[in-house]
Tab-separated table of C-alpha atoms in Angstrom:
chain	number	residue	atom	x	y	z
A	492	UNK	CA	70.966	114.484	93.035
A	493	UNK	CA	70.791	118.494	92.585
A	494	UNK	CA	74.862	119.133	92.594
A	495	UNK	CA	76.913	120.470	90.534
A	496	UNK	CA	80.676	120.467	89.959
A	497	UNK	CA	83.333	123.439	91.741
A	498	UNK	CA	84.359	125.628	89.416
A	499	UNK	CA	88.104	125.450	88.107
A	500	UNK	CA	89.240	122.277	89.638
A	501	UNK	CA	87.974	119.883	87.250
A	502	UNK	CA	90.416	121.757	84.049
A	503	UNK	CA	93.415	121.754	86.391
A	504	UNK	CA	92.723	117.974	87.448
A	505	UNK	CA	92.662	116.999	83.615
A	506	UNK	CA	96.650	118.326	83.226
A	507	UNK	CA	98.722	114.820	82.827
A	508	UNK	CA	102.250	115.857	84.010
A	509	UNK	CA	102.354	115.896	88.061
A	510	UNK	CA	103.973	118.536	88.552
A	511	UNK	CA	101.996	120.986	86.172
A	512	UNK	CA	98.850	119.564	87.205
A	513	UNK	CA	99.968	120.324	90.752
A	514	UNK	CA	101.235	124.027	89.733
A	515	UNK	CA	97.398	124.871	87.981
A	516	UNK	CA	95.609	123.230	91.315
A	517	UNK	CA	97.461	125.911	93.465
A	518	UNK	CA	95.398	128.781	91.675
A	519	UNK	CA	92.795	126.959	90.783
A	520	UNK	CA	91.741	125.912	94.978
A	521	UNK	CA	92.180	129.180	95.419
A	522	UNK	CA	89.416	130.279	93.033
A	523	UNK	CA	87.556	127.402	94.176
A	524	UNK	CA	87.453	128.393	97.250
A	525	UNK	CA	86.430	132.412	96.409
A	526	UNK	CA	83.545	130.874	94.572
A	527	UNK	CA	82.549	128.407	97.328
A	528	UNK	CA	82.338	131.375	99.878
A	529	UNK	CA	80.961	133.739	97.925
A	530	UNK	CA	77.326	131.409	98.285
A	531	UNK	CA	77.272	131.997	101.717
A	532	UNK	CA	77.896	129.625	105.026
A	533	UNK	CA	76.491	125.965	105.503
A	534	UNK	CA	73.531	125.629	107.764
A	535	UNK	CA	74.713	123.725	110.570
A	536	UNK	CA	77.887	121.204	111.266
A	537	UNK	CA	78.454	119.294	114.089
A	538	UNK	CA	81.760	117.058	114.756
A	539	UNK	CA	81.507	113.701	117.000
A	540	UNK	CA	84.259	111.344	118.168
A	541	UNK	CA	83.493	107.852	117.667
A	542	UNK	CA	86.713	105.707	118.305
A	543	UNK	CA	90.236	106.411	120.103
A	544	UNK	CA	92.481	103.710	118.680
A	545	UNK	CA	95.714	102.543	117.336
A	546	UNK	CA	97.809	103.251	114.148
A	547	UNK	CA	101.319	102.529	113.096
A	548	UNK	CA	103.967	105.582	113.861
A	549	UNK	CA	105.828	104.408	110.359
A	550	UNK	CA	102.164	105.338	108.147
A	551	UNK	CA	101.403	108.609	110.121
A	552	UNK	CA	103.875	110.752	109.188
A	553	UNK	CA	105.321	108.301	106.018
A	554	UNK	CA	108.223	107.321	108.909
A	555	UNK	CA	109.239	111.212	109.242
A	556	UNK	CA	108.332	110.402	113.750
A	557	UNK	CA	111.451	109.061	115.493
A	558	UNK	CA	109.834	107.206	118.418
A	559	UNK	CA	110.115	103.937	119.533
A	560	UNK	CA	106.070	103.563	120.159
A	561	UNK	CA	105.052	101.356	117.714
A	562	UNK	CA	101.763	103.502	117.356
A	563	UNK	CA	100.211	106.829	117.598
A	564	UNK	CA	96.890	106.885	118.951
A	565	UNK	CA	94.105	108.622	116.863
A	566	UNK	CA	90.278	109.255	117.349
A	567	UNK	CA	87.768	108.840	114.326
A	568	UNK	CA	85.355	111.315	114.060
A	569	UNK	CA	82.204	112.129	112.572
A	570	UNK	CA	80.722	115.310	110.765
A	571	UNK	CA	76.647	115.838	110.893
A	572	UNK	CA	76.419	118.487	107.896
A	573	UNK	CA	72.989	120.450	106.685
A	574	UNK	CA	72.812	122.551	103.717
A	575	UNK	CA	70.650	124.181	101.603
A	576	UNK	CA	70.449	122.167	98.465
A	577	UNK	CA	70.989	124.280	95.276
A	578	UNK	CA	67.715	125.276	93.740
A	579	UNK	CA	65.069	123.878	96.550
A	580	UNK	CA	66.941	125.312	98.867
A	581	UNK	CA	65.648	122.537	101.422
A	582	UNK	CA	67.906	121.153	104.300
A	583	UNK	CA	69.523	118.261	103.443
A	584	UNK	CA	71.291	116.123	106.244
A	585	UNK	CA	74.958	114.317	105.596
A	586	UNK	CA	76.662	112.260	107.445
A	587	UNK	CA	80.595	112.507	106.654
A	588	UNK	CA	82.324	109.317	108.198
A	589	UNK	CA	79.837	107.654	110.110
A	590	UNK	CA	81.991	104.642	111.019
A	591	UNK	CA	80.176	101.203	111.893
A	592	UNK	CA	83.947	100.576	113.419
A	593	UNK	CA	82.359	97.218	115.267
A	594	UNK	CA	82.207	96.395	111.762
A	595	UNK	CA	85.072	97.595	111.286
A	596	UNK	CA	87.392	95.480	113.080
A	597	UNK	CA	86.868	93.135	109.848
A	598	UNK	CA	89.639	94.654	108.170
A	599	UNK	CA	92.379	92.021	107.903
A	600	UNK	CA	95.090	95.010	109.569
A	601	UNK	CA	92.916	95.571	112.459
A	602	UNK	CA	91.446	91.855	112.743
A	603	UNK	CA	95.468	90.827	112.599
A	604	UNK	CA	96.058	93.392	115.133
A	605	UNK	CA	93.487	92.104	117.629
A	606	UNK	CA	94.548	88.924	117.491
A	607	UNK	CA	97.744	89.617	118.323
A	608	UNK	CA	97.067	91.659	121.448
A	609	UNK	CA	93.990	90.168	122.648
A	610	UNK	CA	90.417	91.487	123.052
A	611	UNK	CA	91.361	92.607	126.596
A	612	UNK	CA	93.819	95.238	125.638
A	613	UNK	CA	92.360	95.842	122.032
A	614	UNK	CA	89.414	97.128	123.273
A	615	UNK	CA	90.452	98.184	127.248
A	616	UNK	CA	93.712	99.363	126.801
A	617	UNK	CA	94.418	100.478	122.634
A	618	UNK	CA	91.098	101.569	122.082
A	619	UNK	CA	88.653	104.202	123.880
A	620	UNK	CA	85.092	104.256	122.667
A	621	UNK	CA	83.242	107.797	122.459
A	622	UNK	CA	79.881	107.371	121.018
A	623	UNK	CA	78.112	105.277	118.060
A	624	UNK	CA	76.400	106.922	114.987
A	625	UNK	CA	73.277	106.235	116.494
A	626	UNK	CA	73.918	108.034	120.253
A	627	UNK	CA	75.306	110.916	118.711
A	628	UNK	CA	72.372	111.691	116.371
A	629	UNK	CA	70.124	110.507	119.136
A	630	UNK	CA	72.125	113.587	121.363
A	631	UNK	CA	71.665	116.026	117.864
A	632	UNK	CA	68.260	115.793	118.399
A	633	UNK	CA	68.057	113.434	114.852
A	634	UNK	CA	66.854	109.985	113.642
A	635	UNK	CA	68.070	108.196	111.391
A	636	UNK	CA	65.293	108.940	109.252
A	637	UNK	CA	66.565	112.254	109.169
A	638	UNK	CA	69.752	111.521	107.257
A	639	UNK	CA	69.277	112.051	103.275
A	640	UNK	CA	73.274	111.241	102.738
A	641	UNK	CA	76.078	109.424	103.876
A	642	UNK	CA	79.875	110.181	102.681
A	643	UNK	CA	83.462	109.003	103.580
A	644	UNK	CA	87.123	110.569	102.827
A	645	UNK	CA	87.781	106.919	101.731
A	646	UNK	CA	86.279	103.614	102.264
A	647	UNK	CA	88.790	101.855	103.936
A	648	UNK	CA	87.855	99.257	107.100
A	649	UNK	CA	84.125	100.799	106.092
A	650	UNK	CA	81.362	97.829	106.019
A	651	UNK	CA	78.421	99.446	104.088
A	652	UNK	CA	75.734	96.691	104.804
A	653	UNK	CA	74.883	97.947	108.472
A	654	UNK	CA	73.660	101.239	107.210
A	655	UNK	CA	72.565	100.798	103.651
A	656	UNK	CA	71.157	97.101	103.635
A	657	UNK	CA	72.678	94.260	101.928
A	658	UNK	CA	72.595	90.473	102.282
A	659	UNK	CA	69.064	90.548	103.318
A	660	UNK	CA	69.679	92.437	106.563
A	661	UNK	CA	67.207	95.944	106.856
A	662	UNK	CA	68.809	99.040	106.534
A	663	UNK	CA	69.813	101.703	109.571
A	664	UNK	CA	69.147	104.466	107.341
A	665	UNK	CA	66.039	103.892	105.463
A	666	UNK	CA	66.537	107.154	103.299
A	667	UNK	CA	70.297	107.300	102.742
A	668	UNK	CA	72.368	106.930	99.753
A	669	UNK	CA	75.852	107.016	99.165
A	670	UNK	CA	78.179	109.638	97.925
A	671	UNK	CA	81.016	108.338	96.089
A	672	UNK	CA	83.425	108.751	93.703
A	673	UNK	CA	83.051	106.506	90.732
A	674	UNK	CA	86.632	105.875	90.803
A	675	UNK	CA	86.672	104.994	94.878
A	676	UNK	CA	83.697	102.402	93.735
A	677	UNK	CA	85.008	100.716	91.286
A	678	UNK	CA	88.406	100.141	92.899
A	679	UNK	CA	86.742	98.562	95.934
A	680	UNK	CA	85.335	96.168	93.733
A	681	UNK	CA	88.449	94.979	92.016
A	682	UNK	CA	90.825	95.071	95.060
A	683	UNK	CA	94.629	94.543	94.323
A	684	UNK	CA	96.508	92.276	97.171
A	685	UNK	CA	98.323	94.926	98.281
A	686	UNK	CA	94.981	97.386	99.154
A	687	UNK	CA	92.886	94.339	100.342
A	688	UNK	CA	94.530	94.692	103.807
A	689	UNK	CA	92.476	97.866	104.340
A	690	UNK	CA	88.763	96.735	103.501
A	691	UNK	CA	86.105	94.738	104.948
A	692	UNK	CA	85.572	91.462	103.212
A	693	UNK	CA	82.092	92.077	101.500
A	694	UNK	CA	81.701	95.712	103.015
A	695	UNK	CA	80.340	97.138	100.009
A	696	UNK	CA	78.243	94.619	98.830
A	697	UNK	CA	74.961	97.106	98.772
A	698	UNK	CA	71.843	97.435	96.716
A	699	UNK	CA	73.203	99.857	93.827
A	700	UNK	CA	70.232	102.073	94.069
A	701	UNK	CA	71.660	103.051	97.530
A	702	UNK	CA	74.429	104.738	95.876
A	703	UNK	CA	75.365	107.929	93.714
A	704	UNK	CA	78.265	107.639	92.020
A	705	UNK	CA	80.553	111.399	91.601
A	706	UNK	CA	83.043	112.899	89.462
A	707	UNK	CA	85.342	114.850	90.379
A	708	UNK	CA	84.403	117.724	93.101
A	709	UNK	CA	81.096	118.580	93.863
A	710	UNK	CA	79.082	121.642	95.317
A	711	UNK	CA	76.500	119.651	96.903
A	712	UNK	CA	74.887	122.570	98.171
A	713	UNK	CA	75.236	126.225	100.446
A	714	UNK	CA	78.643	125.963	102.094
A	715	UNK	CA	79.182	121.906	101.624
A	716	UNK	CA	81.211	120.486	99.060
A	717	UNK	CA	82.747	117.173	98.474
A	718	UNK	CA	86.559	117.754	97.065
A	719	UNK	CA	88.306	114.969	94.932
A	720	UNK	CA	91.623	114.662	96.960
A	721	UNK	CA	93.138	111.516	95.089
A	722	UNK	CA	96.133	109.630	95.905
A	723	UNK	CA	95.705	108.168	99.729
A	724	UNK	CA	92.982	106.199	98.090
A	725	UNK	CA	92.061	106.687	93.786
A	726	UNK	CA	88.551	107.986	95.105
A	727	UNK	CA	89.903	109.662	97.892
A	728	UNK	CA	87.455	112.953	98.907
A	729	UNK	CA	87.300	115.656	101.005
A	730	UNK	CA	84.827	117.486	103.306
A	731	UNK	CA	84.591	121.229	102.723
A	732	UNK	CA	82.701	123.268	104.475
A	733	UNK	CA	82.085	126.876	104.597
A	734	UNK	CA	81.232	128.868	107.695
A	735	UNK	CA	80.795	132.427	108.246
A	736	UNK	CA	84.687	133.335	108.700
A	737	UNK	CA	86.443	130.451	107.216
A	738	UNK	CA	86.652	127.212	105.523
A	739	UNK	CA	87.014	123.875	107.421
A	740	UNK	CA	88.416	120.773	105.485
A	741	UNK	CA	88.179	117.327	106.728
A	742	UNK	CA	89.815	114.216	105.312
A	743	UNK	CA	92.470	111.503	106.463
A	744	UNK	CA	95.327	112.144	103.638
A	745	UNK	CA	97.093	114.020	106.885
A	746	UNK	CA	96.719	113.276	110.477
A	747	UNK	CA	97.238	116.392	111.919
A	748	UNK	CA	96.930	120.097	110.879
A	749	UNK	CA	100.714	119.903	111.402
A	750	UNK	CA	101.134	117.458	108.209
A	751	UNK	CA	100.409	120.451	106.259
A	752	UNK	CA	102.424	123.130	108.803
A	753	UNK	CA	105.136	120.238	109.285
A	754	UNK	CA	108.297	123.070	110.025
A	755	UNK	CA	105.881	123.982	112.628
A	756	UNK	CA	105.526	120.388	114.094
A	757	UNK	CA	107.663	119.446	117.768
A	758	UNK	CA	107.060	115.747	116.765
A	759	UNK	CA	110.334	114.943	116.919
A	760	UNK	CA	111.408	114.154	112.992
A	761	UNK	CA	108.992	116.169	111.562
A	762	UNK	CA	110.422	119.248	110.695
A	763	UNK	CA	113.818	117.845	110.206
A	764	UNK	CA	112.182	115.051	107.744
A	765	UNK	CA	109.936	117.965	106.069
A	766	UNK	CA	113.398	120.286	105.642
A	767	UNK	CA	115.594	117.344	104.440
A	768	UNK	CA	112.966	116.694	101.466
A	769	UNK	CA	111.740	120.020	100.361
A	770	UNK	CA	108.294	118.937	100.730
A	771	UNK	CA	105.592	121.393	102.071
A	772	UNK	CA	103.509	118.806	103.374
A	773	UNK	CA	103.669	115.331	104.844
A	774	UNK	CA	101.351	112.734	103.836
A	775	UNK	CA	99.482	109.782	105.889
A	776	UNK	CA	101.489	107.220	104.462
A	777	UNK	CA	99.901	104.303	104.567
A	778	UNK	CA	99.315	103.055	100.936
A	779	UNK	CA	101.622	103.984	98.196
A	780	UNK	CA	99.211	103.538	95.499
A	781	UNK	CA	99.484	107.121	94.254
A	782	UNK	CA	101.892	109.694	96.448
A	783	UNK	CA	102.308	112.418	94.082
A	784	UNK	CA	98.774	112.673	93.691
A	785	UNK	CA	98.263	112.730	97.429
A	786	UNK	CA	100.723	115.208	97.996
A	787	UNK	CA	99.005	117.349	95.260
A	788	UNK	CA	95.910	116.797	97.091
A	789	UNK	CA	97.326	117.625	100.418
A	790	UNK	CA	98.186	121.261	98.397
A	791	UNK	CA	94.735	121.439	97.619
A	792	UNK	CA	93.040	121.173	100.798
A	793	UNK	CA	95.732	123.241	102.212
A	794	UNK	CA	94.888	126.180	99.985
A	795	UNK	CA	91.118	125.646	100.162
A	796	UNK	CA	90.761	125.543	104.033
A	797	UNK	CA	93.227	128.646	104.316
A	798	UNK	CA	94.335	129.743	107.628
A	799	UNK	CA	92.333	128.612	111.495
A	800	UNK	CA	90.536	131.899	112.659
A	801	UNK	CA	92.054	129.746	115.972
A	802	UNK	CA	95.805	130.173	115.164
A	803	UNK	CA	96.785	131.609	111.389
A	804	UNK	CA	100.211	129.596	111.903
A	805	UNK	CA	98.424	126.517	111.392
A	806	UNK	CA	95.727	125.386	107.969
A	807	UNK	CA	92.217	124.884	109.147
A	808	UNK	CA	92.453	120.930	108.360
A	809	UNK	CA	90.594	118.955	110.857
A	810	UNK	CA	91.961	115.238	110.308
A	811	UNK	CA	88.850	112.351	110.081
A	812	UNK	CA	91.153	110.637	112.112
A	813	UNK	CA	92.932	113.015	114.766
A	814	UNK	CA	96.073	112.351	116.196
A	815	UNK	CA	95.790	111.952	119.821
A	816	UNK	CA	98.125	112.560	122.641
A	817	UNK	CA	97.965	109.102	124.452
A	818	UNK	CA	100.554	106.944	127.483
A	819	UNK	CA	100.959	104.931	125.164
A	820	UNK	CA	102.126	107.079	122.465
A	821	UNK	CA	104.916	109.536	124.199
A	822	UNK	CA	106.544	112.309	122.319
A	823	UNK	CA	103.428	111.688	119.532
A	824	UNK	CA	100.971	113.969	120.177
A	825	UNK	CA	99.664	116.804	117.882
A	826	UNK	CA	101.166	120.356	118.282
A	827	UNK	CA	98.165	121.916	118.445
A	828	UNK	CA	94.320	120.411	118.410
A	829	UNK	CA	92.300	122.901	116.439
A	830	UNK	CA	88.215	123.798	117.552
A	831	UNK	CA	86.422	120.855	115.583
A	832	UNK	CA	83.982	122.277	112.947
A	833	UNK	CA	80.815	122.968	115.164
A	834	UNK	CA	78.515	125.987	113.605
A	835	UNK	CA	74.657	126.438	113.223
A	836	UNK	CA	71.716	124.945	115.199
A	837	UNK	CA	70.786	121.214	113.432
A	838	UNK	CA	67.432	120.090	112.801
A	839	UNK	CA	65.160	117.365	112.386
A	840	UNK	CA	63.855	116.402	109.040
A	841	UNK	CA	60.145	117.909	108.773
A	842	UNK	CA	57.271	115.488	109.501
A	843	UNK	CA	55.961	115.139	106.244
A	844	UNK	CA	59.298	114.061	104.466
A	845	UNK	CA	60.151	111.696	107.310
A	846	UNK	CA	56.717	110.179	106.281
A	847	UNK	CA	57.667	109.775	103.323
């Protein structure tokens, strides 16, 4: 593939001590980001909810929340990204967190947690269903034929096999590969017990040629870049993308622009959690594999989105996962929903490459 790494990044990631490493990140996402604009905007970007559902209040805001809702409701989304690829400068298509999350449901958290409420309110009550991959290209005007790369923040409860073929079973995308970080791939293969809770059984198990391994951040082309964000998962990465008068960033290491605002938040706990622990963000606590890093990530994407052109108060970080204000979730909603990234006009893949 025709990328090439973000400048400065990849000397301040190689610092060992955490809280150095985290002190040359600060400048060096903000060069980053001067660099990544200076190329000009992406082509097109359109964001599409796939999945309302349910998540424990103790992981979203690492048990800062006080609210006796067991969950806070959140809704999975998809970005449909072109760009001009470096050098050819032809339209490529990506698809960040296309979600198979029928497939999905394999995860032993969210197969445990159907089971234990029943099909009835897992998928009539807990859950609200917006749109699959395929309806929401189908809407976009795109095939699947269309799509030259897929992408996720982090493969958790992702099952692979749908889109990319495995097992015998044809592939959705026949064109696709994989974007991932080398180190995201090989801990998927080597789960420990106490990440196997997160990941489909076998979701992964793809023809290798389907996939492109990455280190470290990537330009992958006019206004798109993949970020390394490490920490909520080892591989963890981040969607940037560049418009014409700012920077969105998309991942799941918050779940809310407020995680990165949190003495901003009305959640009640939030602020009072943030002030009580000096910390300037406030991560999606789920796995504990590597917080410092996370948080340092969180720093990053904080500095490289920059302000909302919506409301300067808050970063322009637009959660995979969203929190959602939900009945069943009261006093849990965001404090403010941003505009999703939405720019450009997409298009089809030409004829002739389609063919091919």
């Amino acid at each position: 593939a025709p990328f090439r790494p973000l400048p400065f990044l990849p000397e301040a990631h190689a610092e060992r001590t955490p809280g150095a490493r985290l002190q040359k990140l600060r400048r060096a996402a903000l060069e980053a980001r001067e660099a990544f604009v200076s190329e000009g905007p992406v082509a097109a970007v359109s964001t599409c909810d796939l999945i309302t559902f349910p998540y424990p209040t103790l992981f979203a805001f690492s048990g800062a929340a006080l609210s006796p809702a067991p969950y806070v409701m959140m809704t999975n989304r998809m970005q449909v990204v072109q760009f001009a690829e470096a050098g050819t400068g032809q339209r490529r298509t990506l698809l960040f967190n296309p979600t198979d999350f029928e497939r999905g449901y394999a995860a032993p958290f969210y197969r445990a947690l159907r089971e234990r409420y029943g099909a009835f309110l897992s998928d009539k009550v807990m859950s609200t269903r917006h749109g699959t991959v395929q309806s929401h290209l189908e809407s976009l005007g795109l095939t699947p034929s269309d799509v030259d790369y897929l992408a996720f923040d982090h493969l958790h409860i992702q099952d692979l096999r749908g889109w990319l073929g495995g097992a015998g079973a044809p592939a959705v995308f026949p064109r696709a590969k994989l974007l991932v970080q080398r180190t995201e791939w090989a801990m998927v293969k080597h789960l420990h017990p106490m990440q196997s809770v997160w990941f489909v059984p076998g979701g992964t198990e793809i023809p290798e040629d389907r996939v492109v391994l990455l280190d470290g951040d990537t330009w992958l082309g006019q206004g798109a870049a993949l970020l390394s964000t490490p920490g909520h998962t080892q591989g963890n990465t981040s969607l940037a993308v560049a418009t014409a008068n700012e920077v969105f960033v998309v991942s799941e290491n918050g779940v809310s622009t407020e995680s990165y605002t949190p003495l901003l938040s009305r959640i009640p706990g939030v602020r009072r959690f943030a002030e009580q622990m000096g910390w300037e963000v406030v991560l999606n606590g789920n796995t504990r594999e590597d917080s410092l890093d996370q948080y340092t990530s969180m720093v990053v994407e904080k500095l490289f989105a920059g302000p909302s052109a919506h409301d300067a108060s808050f970063v322009n970080f637009h959660p995979s996962s969203l929190l959602t204000s939900h009945l069943l979730a009261p006093g849990l909603g965001p404090t403010v929903v941003l505009p999703p990234p939405n720019t450009g006009a997409l298009h089809p893949t030409p004829a002739v490459r389609r063919a091919a």
